[in-house]
């Protein structure tokens, strides 16, 4: 062994040999003496590594120093204690003789710092079995200094002792003392204190250890603040902090192998309810370390590897005859459903058999049953939706305050189901109690924002949009914001945001579709929209999707051929699945069809379709390059495909024993439509309204036969079902929700329907303005009262929806190719656009809608009761109601049943009856059609006595209507005096008009005044019912006497009127002599 100075560098596993005074370099340590006091520097470095949990460095130091062969007993005893400390901190099993501590503490050659180290390890040792003993030893120790303090606070000290530690000041504490303070605070669950001490530590000693301790403290503090809430429901600041901590943690994990980072990741993962994929991956790779923080980690779903087939197990649960399943089984079923592994129909079938979920808590059970009910509910099944609404109302009434205890993911899934069926107000009610004051853009908040928009809770939505940060960078929130601006008709801002959406999400069908829709709605230049279509990435519409289909319909409004080209590719991929979409696209855009042979967008896969015959059957198929087997497609590379591709129309080609005759060759898009029509008809099981007619050789007779059958189908709903009246608005929405103008005409022209229609007589008489929906517009147009309304000077408002519906109907019915055929009372009636152009009602409607102003609703929260009407009434009526409430403008509603309901909710309503009376007074006689509507359709209209009297002076239709009205209301007068006055005037006016206008050479019954007799007869009959007198003869004589009295200076007209009265008397077998007696008595009385 050399005795002179030497230098030797060592690593783990290297033996070190040196004389007692030799210099040994171990890493950064230099040992000049091997006595225990000379190991102070080594000990400090070793403890530094321990404090930093740098196990590798600590083990390297121990291994290297233990390799020195000339260490004395004291030195080896100290090293033994240091190794013991390392094992304790690592959680490894080790035993030691307690006398070892005493030996070194009593050794007078040991420096104080070494004794401090030994004392610290001794306290740590005692704490393994008794914190009380460890605490006593610490407080009584005469050797304790900073290293003992470190162990005491890290392992033993309670919260009160930690407070004393802090009170002593942190600025003069060593690094290892500050580390102990952080660990003490964490051990005592005082995470705020841990963050404060760790911040001081990291500021003074910026290194990996201090950064890790600060990150762990922050993660634990945030976890405590969130307090078990789902991270979707934390406030914005907390979410921002959580996201930042996750990024820091993942960055740390990429740079360092320190296993404490895994503990930070585990805490953060628990804070996110085990939903961050990167953290799951990191923790899954180090599950043993995770279990030091989360002991049950191996049982958590995020880390549990399922050894069962979820799909098969869920199928077995639902289809295996088990009608009562557990909550955990329901979770499996729900998961399989969300992944598309089982269907809604399978769930419904199970529920119909009596399936239910067992749960220890009744509220949890009801919540699960509601989720199941929402799964099987469909948007069009109003009965199911009503039942689901009732269950939700009951549940929310009893359990709103307990919603925070329910699984947020389950609530989110329920929200998605409710969104699918259109019950948005319940999404608002479910989510609202859960939200923090300043939420972030979480999926549950996205549900809430969309529901606020769709349920017209606009004030709440505006407040939310002002509160939440980063909404323009969130996919769904950006869509909500576009919808909000569109609602207020701030289209420039909506278009700006939609353009931003296409930039941020270039592969999103939704944002391309909404941008095109907005540009079309604002009448943007066609060149601008066409240029936009070229910017859509090709991959966006490469495969079918629901959003892609909506985009395709938007494209079709601008470039139908482009839309057809994409649809063709989808059809080639899946003919049966796409057949409904192909036909819908075709029929919805018939007005845009061009020459089918002029296709601008040829398919790379399909150049043509072919119609051929084989064995007396005819086939239509697409000729496609390299396609799979399909009964609707033929591969051009196949022998038959090659023959058909090369053949011309009229050619016959032979393949084997089969002969094929080419009947027609078509563009591929035309062929796809024809094939789709056949497929759609073949697969229709009664759930599709589509029907295919085959006329074959019947020609016109075949068409008329189908028209006859269709005309016999009831087009409207009966006004009364099982003794209960159904409001006209509900019936209109049920049968003609997509064709409101036609439906309004049908209902208002139906006698049975009109018998239950009443004009609301409460409300106010508008002085300045009123709001009209489609039904009101059609009523005013049909009756002709539109002219009086316009003369009144009242401003008439309609919503954008009403404007679009009416304008669209007028545009469609005025097209040159418009034609409808119907059978009315055994007569086939053909109607063209020219016929419609001559119709007074349609022209009145065109005039009226042209005079109405479009008004947008203000920001309000629609009353919950009214938001539930969206399934019951049409979009025009609901939007008009919303407009009326938001602007406090009276609403002209024709449904008195709904008016009574609205009146109770303090909605401003027009007094419909008085409004129509005023309109009638301002309408010229030649413009009025109210009497005609009343007689022909029993439509309730304002009819004054003067109106009937005026009609008596008009030949033909006028007198006919007057007579019919008099017959309809023979005893409808407030008093006998007024009855006599009106009946006398009607008789006089009709008699005088007929006498003056009658050609003496023509009998009355054949003249244009032939209905004069009907009027006189109606007046006579009415007089016998409503005038005063003991007998019919006396009451009739009163009328005759009054008429004759007014005609006494006109003998010819008197004789004319007497002739009419005599015929009535004879026809009704009255006593003529008694009438003469009554007349003479009346004459004497008056004289």
mmCIF file of C-alpha atoms in Angstrom, residues 46 50 67 84 120 157 193 256 262 267 298 323 399 429 504 542 578 589 651 655 741 779 795 858 888 896 1005:
data_model
loop_
_atom_site.group_PDB
_atom_site.id
_atom_site.type_symbol
_atom_site.label_atom_id
_atom_site.label_comp_id
_atom_site.label_asym_id
_atom_site.label_seq_id
_atom_site.Cartn_x
_atom_site.Cartn_y
_atom_site.Cartn_z
ATOM 1 C CA UNK A 46 -24.691 11.199 1.837
ATOM 2 C CA UNK A 50 -30.980 11.036 1.146
ATOM 3 C CA UNK A 67 -14.747 -0.826 -0.185
ATOM 4 C CA UNK A 84 -29.806 1.666 8.262
ATOM 5 C CA UNK A 120 -31.391 11.796 13.978
ATOM 6 C CA UNK A 157 -43.864 16.285 14.485
ATOM 7 C CA UNK A 193 -48.386 25.189 4.433
ATOM 8 C CA UNK A 256 -35.963 12.675 -14.849
ATOM 9 C CA UNK A 262 -44.960 9.125 -10.441
ATOM 10 C CA UNK A 267 -52.260 12.615 -7.383
ATOM 11 C CA UNK A 298 -54.678 -1.937 -9.022
ATOM 12 C CA UNK A 323 -84.342 -8.977 -15.606
ATOM 13 C CA UNK A 399 -83.215 15.070 -5.727
ATOM 14 C CA UNK A 429 -81.908 21.789 -14.711
ATOM 15 C CA UNK A 504 -59.236 25.972 -36.465
ATOM 16 C CA UNK A 542 -64.449 11.164 -48.119
ATOM 17 C CA UNK A 578 -77.042 5.150 -48.407
ATOM 18 C CA UNK A 589 -83.398 19.551 -54.616
ATOM 19 C CA UNK A 651 -76.678 -4.263 -78.248
ATOM 20 C CA UNK A 655 -71.760 -14.537 -71.597
ATOM 21 C CA UNK A 741 -99.071 27.272 -44.983
ATOM 22 C CA UNK A 779 -106.603 33.492 -41.506
ATOM 23 C CA UNK A 795 -97.067 47.668 -37.542
ATOM 24 C CA UNK A 858 -84.320 40.104 -27.501
ATOM 25 C CA UNK A 888 -93.702 42.891 -24.879
ATOM 26 C CA UNK A 896 -108.223 30.207 -27.838
ATOM 27 C CA UNK A 1005 -136.061 31.924 -59.996
#
